[in-house]
mmCIF file of C-alpha atoms in Angstrom:
data_model
loop_
_atom_site.group_PDB
_atom_site.id
_atom_site.type_symbol
_atom_site.label_atom_id
_atom_site.label_comp_id
_atom_site.label_asym_id
_atom_site.label_seq_id
_atom_site.Cartn_x
_atom_site.Cartn_y
_atom_site.Cartn_z
ATOM 1 C CA UNK C 1 112.519 51.056 132.021
ATOM 2 C CA UNK C 2 113.040 51.304 128.256
ATOM 3 C CA UNK C 3 116.225 52.544 126.650
ATOM 4 C CA UNK C 4 116.003 53.731 123.052
ATOM 5 C CA UNK C 5 118.959 53.460 120.676
ATOM 6 C CA UNK C 6 119.822 54.998 117.342
ATOM 7 C CA UNK C 7 122.880 52.853 116.860
ATOM 8 C CA UNK C 8 122.204 52.114 113.209
ATOM 9 C CA UNK C 9 123.891 53.607 110.177
ATOM 10 C CA UNK C 10 125.797 56.836 110.596
ATOM 11 C CA UNK C 11 123.974 59.972 109.490
ATOM 12 C CA UNK C 12 125.499 63.211 108.295
ATOM 13 C CA UNK C 13 125.833 66.106 110.751
ATOM 14 C CA UNK C 14 122.749 68.324 110.862
ATOM 15 C CA UNK C 15 122.887 72.092 110.932
ATOM 16 C CA UNK C 16 122.656 73.697 114.367
ATOM 17 C CA UNK C 17 120.967 77.083 114.126
ATOM 18 C CA UNK C 18 118.356 79.273 115.725
ATOM 19 C CA UNK C 19 114.841 78.420 114.624
ATOM 20 C CA UNK C 20 115.739 74.795 113.943
ATOM 21 C CA UNK C 21 117.101 72.924 116.952
ATOM 22 C CA UNK C 22 118.748 75.182 119.544
ATOM 23 C CA UNK C 23 115.810 74.994 121.994
ATOM 24 C CA UNK C 24 113.294 72.331 122.931
ATOM 25 C CA UNK C 25 110.406 74.252 121.401
ATOM 26 C CA UNK C 26 112.360 74.766 118.172
ATOM 27 C CA UNK C 27 113.061 71.072 117.647
ATOM 28 C CA UNK C 28 109.427 70.166 118.379
ATOM 29 C CA UNK C 29 108.193 72.780 115.912
ATOM 30 C CA UNK C 30 110.749 71.641 113.295
ATOM 31 C CA UNK C 31 109.373 68.117 113.545
ATOM 32 C CA UNK C 32 105.784 69.380 113.288
ATOM 33 C CA UNK C 33 106.535 71.227 110.043
ATOM 34 C CA UNK C 34 108.535 68.270 108.702
ATOM 35 C CA UNK C 35 111.738 70.293 108.312
ATOM 36 C CA UNK C 36 114.129 68.301 106.060
ATOM 37 C CA UNK C 37 117.074 69.188 108.322
ATOM 38 C CA UNK C 38 115.598 67.104 111.175
ATOM 39 C CA UNK C 39 117.317 63.710 111.042
ATOM 40 C CA UNK C 40 115.630 60.323 111.590
ATOM 41 C CA UNK C 41 117.652 59.797 114.769
ATOM 42 C CA UNK C 42 116.380 63.090 116.189
ATOM 43 C CA UNK C 43 112.784 61.955 115.663
ATOM 44 C CA UNK C 44 113.581 58.739 117.554
ATOM 45 C CA UNK C 45 115.279 60.750 120.304
ATOM 46 C CA UNK C 46 112.344 63.135 120.741
ATOM 47 C CA UNK C 47 109.849 60.244 120.816
ATOM 48 C CA UNK C 48 111.969 58.475 123.421
ATOM 49 C CA UNK C 49 112.244 61.558 125.648
ATOM 50 C CA UNK C 50 108.513 62.290 125.442
ATOM 51 C CA UNK C 51 107.847 58.679 126.490
ATOM 52 C CA UNK C 52 110.186 59.078 129.467
ATOM 53 C CA UNK C 53 112.689 56.529 128.136
ATOM 54 C CA UNK C 54 116.450 57.274 128.118
ATOM 55 C CA UNK C 55 118.013 57.699 124.694
ATOM 56 C CA UNK C 56 121.618 56.742 123.886
ATOM 57 C CA UNK C 57 123.123 57.803 120.570
ATOM 58 C CA UNK C 58 125.429 55.004 119.431
ATOM 59 C CA UNK C 59 126.377 56.686 116.159
ATOM 60 C CA UNK C 60 128.741 59.637 115.603
ATOM 61 C CA UNK C 61 126.387 62.276 114.183
ATOM 62 C CA UNK C 62 125.170 65.239 116.254
ATOM 63 C CA UNK C 63 121.699 63.881 117.022
ATOM 64 C CA UNK C 64 121.651 65.454 120.480
ATOM 65 C CA UNK C 65 121.653 69.132 119.554
ATOM 66 C CA UNK C 66 121.045 71.815 122.225
ATOM 67 C CA UNK C 67 117.295 71.611 121.687
ATOM 68 C CA UNK C 68 117.322 67.873 122.409
ATOM 69 C CA UNK C 69 119.367 68.460 125.564
ATOM 70 C CA UNK C 70 116.898 71.101 126.746
ATOM 71 C CA UNK C 71 113.966 68.783 126.020
ATOM 72 C CA UNK C 72 115.617 66.009 128.038
ATOM 73 C CA UNK C 73 116.176 68.387 130.972
ATOM 74 C CA UNK C 74 112.579 69.591 130.759
ATOM 75 C CA UNK C 75 111.285 66.020 131.063
ATOM 76 C CA UNK C 76 114.088 64.842 133.397
ATOM 77 C CA UNK C 77 115.016 62.018 131.046
ATOM 78 C CA UNK C 78 118.561 60.729 130.562
ATOM 79 C CA UNK C 79 120.376 61.033 127.247
ATOM 80 C CA UNK C 80 123.881 59.905 126.340
ATOM 81 C CA UNK C 81 126.263 59.806 123.398
ATOM 82 C CA UNK C 82 127.979 59.741 121.044
ATOM 83 C CA UNK C 83 129.260 56.740 119.056
ATOM 84 C CA UNK C 84 130.068 53.310 120.517
ATOM 85 C CA UNK C 85 133.743 52.966 121.527
ATOM 86 C CA UNK C 86 134.808 49.397 120.881
ATOM 87 C CA UNK C 87 138.103 48.925 119.035
ATOM 88 C CA UNK C 88 140.627 51.296 117.513
ATOM 89 C CA UNK C 89 139.493 54.398 119.398
ATOM 90 C CA UNK C 90 139.423 52.646 122.777
ATOM 91 C CA UNK C 91 142.989 51.431 122.240
ATOM 92 C CA UNK C 92 144.049 54.906 121.088
ATOM 93 C CA UNK C 93 142.686 56.539 124.247
ATOM 94 C CA UNK C 94 144.761 54.148 126.380
ATOM 95 C CA UNK C 95 147.978 54.343 124.373
ATOM 96 C CA UNK C 96 148.074 58.131 123.963
ATOM 97 C CA UNK C 97 147.262 58.626 127.646
ATOM 98 C CA UNK C 98 150.201 56.346 128.507
ATOM 99 C CA UNK C 99 152.634 58.064 126.113
ATOM 100 C CA UNK C 100 151.827 61.613 127.203
ATOM 101 C CA UNK C 101 151.803 60.644 130.896
ATOM 102 C CA UNK C 102 155.283 59.151 130.384
ATOM 103 C CA UNK C 103 156.556 62.434 128.953
ATOM 104 C CA UNK C 104 156.623 61.160 125.370
ATOM 105 C CA UNK C 105 155.316 63.831 122.989
ATOM 106 C CA UNK C 106 152.990 62.363 120.400
ATOM 107 C CA UNK C 107 153.498 64.365 117.188
ATOM 108 C CA UNK C 108 151.269 62.551 114.721
ATOM 109 C CA UNK C 109 148.574 59.876 114.688
ATOM 110 C CA UNK C 110 147.498 58.264 111.425
ATOM 111 C CA UNK C 111 144.562 55.867 111.659
ATOM 112 C CA UNK C 112 143.421 53.752 108.730
ATOM 113 C CA UNK C 113 140.393 51.426 108.698
ATOM 114 C CA UNK C 114 138.703 49.232 106.157
ATOM 115 C CA UNK C 115 135.582 47.141 106.622
ATOM 116 C CA UNK C 116 132.879 45.572 104.498
ATOM 117 C CA UNK C 117 129.648 45.645 106.473
ATOM 118 C CA UNK C 118 126.778 48.102 106.003
ATOM 119 C CA UNK C 119 128.501 50.578 108.317
ATOM 120 C CA UNK C 120 131.509 50.594 106.012
ATOM 121 C CA UNK C 121 129.309 51.038 102.956
ATOM 122 C CA UNK C 122 127.477 53.929 104.575
ATOM 123 C CA UNK C 123 130.746 55.610 105.609
ATOM 124 C CA UNK C 124 131.865 55.631 101.979
ATOM 125 C CA UNK C 125 129.597 58.674 101.585
ATOM 126 C CA UNK C 126 131.636 61.830 102.356
ATOM 127 C CA UNK C 127 128.988 63.471 104.581
ATOM 128 C CA UNK C 128 128.629 60.376 106.767
ATOM 129 C CA UNK C 129 132.389 59.855 106.917
ATOM 130 C CA UNK C 130 132.772 63.405 108.219
ATOM 131 C CA UNK C 131 130.566 62.499 111.209
ATOM 132 C CA UNK C 132 132.797 59.534 112.029
ATOM 133 C CA UNK C 133 135.988 61.544 111.471
ATOM 134 C CA UNK C 134 134.869 64.168 113.985
ATOM 135 C CA UNK C 135 133.979 61.602 116.662
ATOM 136 C CA UNK C 136 137.301 59.754 116.268
ATOM 137 C CA UNK C 137 139.513 62.855 116.064
ATOM 138 C CA UNK C 138 138.640 64.355 119.445
ATOM 139 C CA UNK C 139 139.637 61.366 121.545
ATOM 140 C CA UNK C 140 143.096 62.711 122.514
ATOM 141 C CA UNK C 141 142.174 66.378 123.074
ATOM 142 C CA UNK C 142 141.918 66.393 126.868
ATOM 143 C CA UNK C 143 145.136 64.381 127.286
ATOM 144 C CA UNK C 144 147.057 66.878 125.151
ATOM 145 C CA UNK C 145 145.513 69.889 126.888
ATOM 146 C CA UNK C 146 146.382 68.456 130.321
ATOM 147 C CA UNK C 147 150.152 68.423 129.652
ATOM 148 C CA UNK C 148 151.371 72.019 129.417
ATOM 149 C CA UNK C 149 155.016 70.922 129.518
ATOM 150 C CA UNK C 150 154.821 68.921 126.283
ATOM 151 C CA UNK C 151 152.322 71.022 124.362
ATOM 152 C CA UNK C 152 152.131 74.779 124.046
ATOM 153 C CA UNK C 153 148.787 76.582 123.994
ATOM 154 C CA UNK C 154 146.971 75.604 120.804
ATOM 155 C CA UNK C 155 149.509 72.905 119.880
ATOM 156 C CA UNK C 156 148.105 69.519 118.914
ATOM 157 C CA UNK C 157 149.375 66.331 117.226
ATOM 158 C CA UNK C 158 148.622 65.872 113.533
ATOM 159 C CA UNK C 159 145.695 63.458 113.411
ATOM 160 C CA UNK C 160 144.606 61.828 110.143
ATOM 161 C CA UNK C 161 141.741 59.320 109.865
ATOM 162 C CA UNK C 162 140.913 57.195 106.810
ATOM 163 C CA UNK C 163 138.018 54.728 106.438
ATOM 164 C CA UNK C 164 137.545 52.609 103.298
ATOM 165 C CA UNK C 165 134.791 50.211 102.227
ATOM 166 C CA UNK C 166 136.076 46.747 101.222
ATOM 167 C CA UNK C 167 133.073 44.388 100.856
ATOM 168 C CA UNK C 168 135.117 41.165 100.990
ATOM 169 C CA UNK C 169 136.195 41.567 104.644
ATOM 170 C CA UNK C 170 132.602 41.926 105.878
ATOM 171 C CA UNK C 171 132.292 42.582 109.608
ATOM 172 C CA UNK C 172 135.969 41.818 110.234
ATOM 173 C CA UNK C 173 137.300 45.370 110.463
ATOM 174 C CA UNK C 174 140.990 46.062 109.909
ATOM 175 C CA UNK C 175 142.550 48.972 111.735
ATOM 176 C CA UNK C 176 146.115 50.163 111.217
ATOM 177 C CA UNK C 177 147.638 52.975 113.265
ATOM 178 C CA UNK C 178 150.953 54.801 113.234
ATOM 179 C CA UNK C 179 151.955 56.875 116.263
ATOM 180 C CA UNK C 180 155.051 59.069 115.841
ATOM 181 C CA UNK C 181 156.506 60.740 118.936
ATOM 182 C CA UNK C 182 159.427 62.966 119.889
ATOM 183 C CA UNK C 183 161.712 61.517 122.554
ATOM 184 C CA UNK C 184 165.009 62.295 124.340
ATOM 185 C CA UNK C 185 167.817 64.050 122.414
ATOM 186 C CA UNK C 186 165.508 64.928 119.480
ATOM 187 C CA UNK C 187 164.922 61.274 118.759
ATOM 188 C CA UNK C 188 161.835 59.837 117.109
ATOM 189 C CA UNK C 189 159.781 56.883 118.291
ATOM 190 C CA UNK C 190 157.249 55.210 115.997
ATOM 191 C CA UNK C 191 154.657 52.617 116.943
ATOM 192 C CA UNK C 192 152.775 50.783 114.198
ATOM 193 C CA UNK C 193 149.792 48.692 115.257
ATOM 194 C CA UNK C 194 147.527 46.355 113.289
ATOM 195 C CA UNK C 195 144.197 45.316 114.765
ATOM 196 C CA UNK C 196 141.554 42.998 113.311
ATOM 197 C CA UNK C 197 138.269 43.131 115.166
ATOM 198 C CA UNK C 198 134.764 41.806 114.675
ATOM 199 C CA UNK C 199 132.860 45.062 114.560
ATOM 200 C CA UNK C 200 129.404 43.888 115.641
ATOM 201 C CA UNK C 201 130.658 41.419 118.260
ATOM 202 C CA UNK C 202 132.507 44.246 120.004
ATOM 203 C CA UNK C 203 129.595 46.694 119.756
ATOM 204 C CA UNK C 204 126.803 44.381 120.988
ATOM 205 C CA UNK C 205 128.146 43.995 124.568
ATOM 206 C CA UNK C 206 128.570 47.777 124.760
ATOM 207 C CA UNK C 207 124.861 48.147 124.056
ATOM 208 C CA UNK C 208 124.057 45.792 126.928
ATOM 209 C CA UNK C 209 126.429 47.579 129.318
ATOM 210 C CA UNK C 210 125.028 50.977 128.363
ATOM 211 C CA UNK C 211 121.459 49.818 128.973
ATOM 212 C CA UNK C 212 122.365 48.280 132.335
ATOM 213 C CA UNK C 213 124.261 51.360 133.547
ATOM 214 C CA UNK C 214 121.652 53.778 132.217
ATOM 215 C CA UNK C 215 118.849 51.824 133.888
ATOM 216 C CA UNK C 216 120.779 51.790 137.155
ATOM 217 C CA UNK C 217 121.168 55.575 136.991
ATOM 218 C CA UNK C 218 117.392 55.971 136.772
ATOM 219 C CA UNK C 219 117.189 54.397 140.254
ATOM 220 C CA UNK C 220 119.861 56.576 141.897
ATOM 221 C CA UNK C 221 118.882 59.859 143.569
ATOM 222 C CA UNK C 222 120.778 62.065 145.984
ATOM 223 C CA UNK C 223 120.117 64.817 148.487
ATOM 224 C CA UNK C 224 122.459 67.684 149.330
ATOM 225 C CA UNK C 225 122.788 69.267 152.739
ATOM 226 C CA UNK C 226 120.155 71.902 153.398
ATOM 227 C CA UNK C 227 117.596 70.432 150.995
ATOM 228 C CA UNK C 228 114.720 68.156 151.882
ATOM 229 C CA UNK C 229 114.117 66.521 148.496
ATOM 230 C CA UNK C 230 116.089 63.892 146.628
ATOM 231 C CA UNK C 231 116.967 64.595 143.008
ATOM 232 C CA UNK C 232 118.392 62.773 140.001
ATOM 233 C CA UNK C 233 121.560 63.521 138.049
ATOM 234 C CA UNK C 234 121.670 65.978 135.161
ATOM 235 C CA UNK C 235 120.005 64.657 132.024
ATOM 236 C CA UNK C 236 123.192 64.486 129.949
ATOM 237 C CA UNK C 237 124.582 61.275 131.390
ATOM 238 C CA UNK C 238 128.336 61.784 131.101
ATOM 239 C CA UNK C 239 129.021 58.727 133.293
ATOM 240 C CA UNK C 240 128.500 56.687 130.101
ATOM 241 C CA UNK C 241 131.672 58.190 128.555
ATOM 242 C CA UNK C 242 133.685 55.004 129.161
ATOM 243 C CA UNK C 243 131.775 53.299 126.345
ATOM 244 C CA UNK C 244 131.443 56.206 123.897
ATOM 245 C CA UNK C 245 133.937 57.791 121.476
ATOM 246 C CA UNK C 246 132.777 61.406 121.637
ATOM 247 C CA UNK C 247 131.374 61.832 125.163
ATOM 248 C CA UNK C 248 128.421 64.160 125.511
ATOM 249 C CA UNK C 249 128.721 66.193 128.708
ATOM 250 C CA UNK C 250 126.564 68.871 130.355
ATOM 251 C CA UNK C 251 127.246 72.380 129.116
ATOM 252 C CA UNK C 252 130.228 73.976 130.830
ATOM 253 C CA UNK C 253 131.714 70.718 132.130
ATOM 254 C CA UNK C 254 134.993 69.134 130.970
ATOM 255 C CA UNK C 255 135.151 66.336 128.409
ATOM 256 C CA UNK C 256 137.217 63.396 129.661
ATOM 257 C CA UNK C 257 138.526 60.902 127.078
ATOM 258 C CA UNK C 258 141.262 59.146 129.080
ATOM 259 C CA UNK C 259 139.867 55.628 129.448
ATOM 260 C CA UNK C 260 141.033 54.885 132.989
ATOM 261 C CA UNK C 261 139.628 58.184 134.289
ATOM 262 C CA UNK C 262 136.315 57.300 132.687
ATOM 263 C CA UNK C 263 136.364 53.869 134.314
ATOM 264 C CA UNK C 264 137.231 55.274 137.746
ATOM 265 C CA UNK C 265 134.309 57.686 137.482
ATOM 266 C CA UNK C 266 131.961 54.697 137.229
ATOM 267 C CA UNK C 267 133.606 52.622 139.953
ATOM 268 C CA UNK C 268 133.808 55.558 142.377
ATOM 269 C CA UNK C 269 130.173 56.451 141.815
ATOM 270 C CA UNK C 270 129.145 52.865 142.530
ATOM 271 C CA UNK C 271 131.381 52.809 145.618
ATOM 272 C CA UNK C 272 129.662 55.971 146.878
ATOM 273 C CA UNK C 273 126.245 54.372 146.352
ATOM 274 C CA UNK C 274 127.090 51.498 148.695
ATOM 275 C CA UNK C 275 129.079 53.555 151.212
ATOM 276 C CA UNK C 276 132.579 52.448 150.227
ATOM 277 C CA UNK C 277 135.565 54.823 149.977
ATOM 278 C CA UNK C 278 136.666 55.950 146.497
ATOM 279 C CA UNK C 279 138.866 53.618 144.489
ATOM 280 C CA UNK C 280 142.362 55.117 144.807
ATOM 281 C CA UNK C 281 145.883 53.991 143.994
ATOM 282 C CA UNK C 282 147.820 55.817 146.721
ATOM 283 C CA UNK C 283 148.075 52.687 148.852
ATOM 284 C CA UNK C 284 149.408 54.526 151.906
ATOM 285 C CA UNK C 285 148.481 51.607 154.146
ATOM 286 C CA UNK C 286 151.176 49.592 152.387
ATOM 287 C CA UNK C 287 153.829 52.335 152.212
ATOM 288 C CA UNK C 288 153.941 53.936 155.663
ATOM 289 C CA UNK C 289 155.895 52.544 158.615
ATOM 290 C CA UNK C 290 152.898 52.762 160.934
#
């Protein structure tokens, strides 16, 4: 099986509107008439789907518009996205999940990056940076929404993201984060973290893992009670969320960003495939008297 990637330079967000890309037929017609609002990654995605090969969007832009999703469903081909999750964002999803779960109210998150590779150069353009800013900013949303005691309806931590191009550092990306939280007796807790990571060396294994997991999913089918035929999963492959910053999920389903929940989704699915019980942490066999 082939898996197609558009994990190259970040593109700007494309418009999403009727007549352009909200249905499968619209996106096909937009490509036929060479509409300038169709991005290069969307052409790759359509070609991949029509060839029956899964497509995974490793960059932050909105390649997989509703029309692409409908086309994938029509051809029963898997798609996944968006944006490889390798360094700062992966750490953020773990730390914020821990803080909020511990009853510590995160009030502000300020994330600064600088890097000198082609990705950094490309992100110096405001339109491309906006794509990355959107994919990074949403990583804490579900954790905040899940804790109604800490956060009122509509309340959200301040979240600022800065990315700068510094050619000298090359692929060795610097990430600096400040997390400010409210604690007991109106106190304030601040965590400041510095992270230096080799951007490409962290992303390359993610590509391999995504291909392996995506290929495995093409070989898994299931049958529900009362039906005679086996079927595959929905085309938007949300099980890949563990490795992606801005998880694409089927319409009407929740977005999960908490890293350990994403990991358990994979392990429990694999357990089910081989007839093992779900991976749980209750451990009653070690806690009960008999």
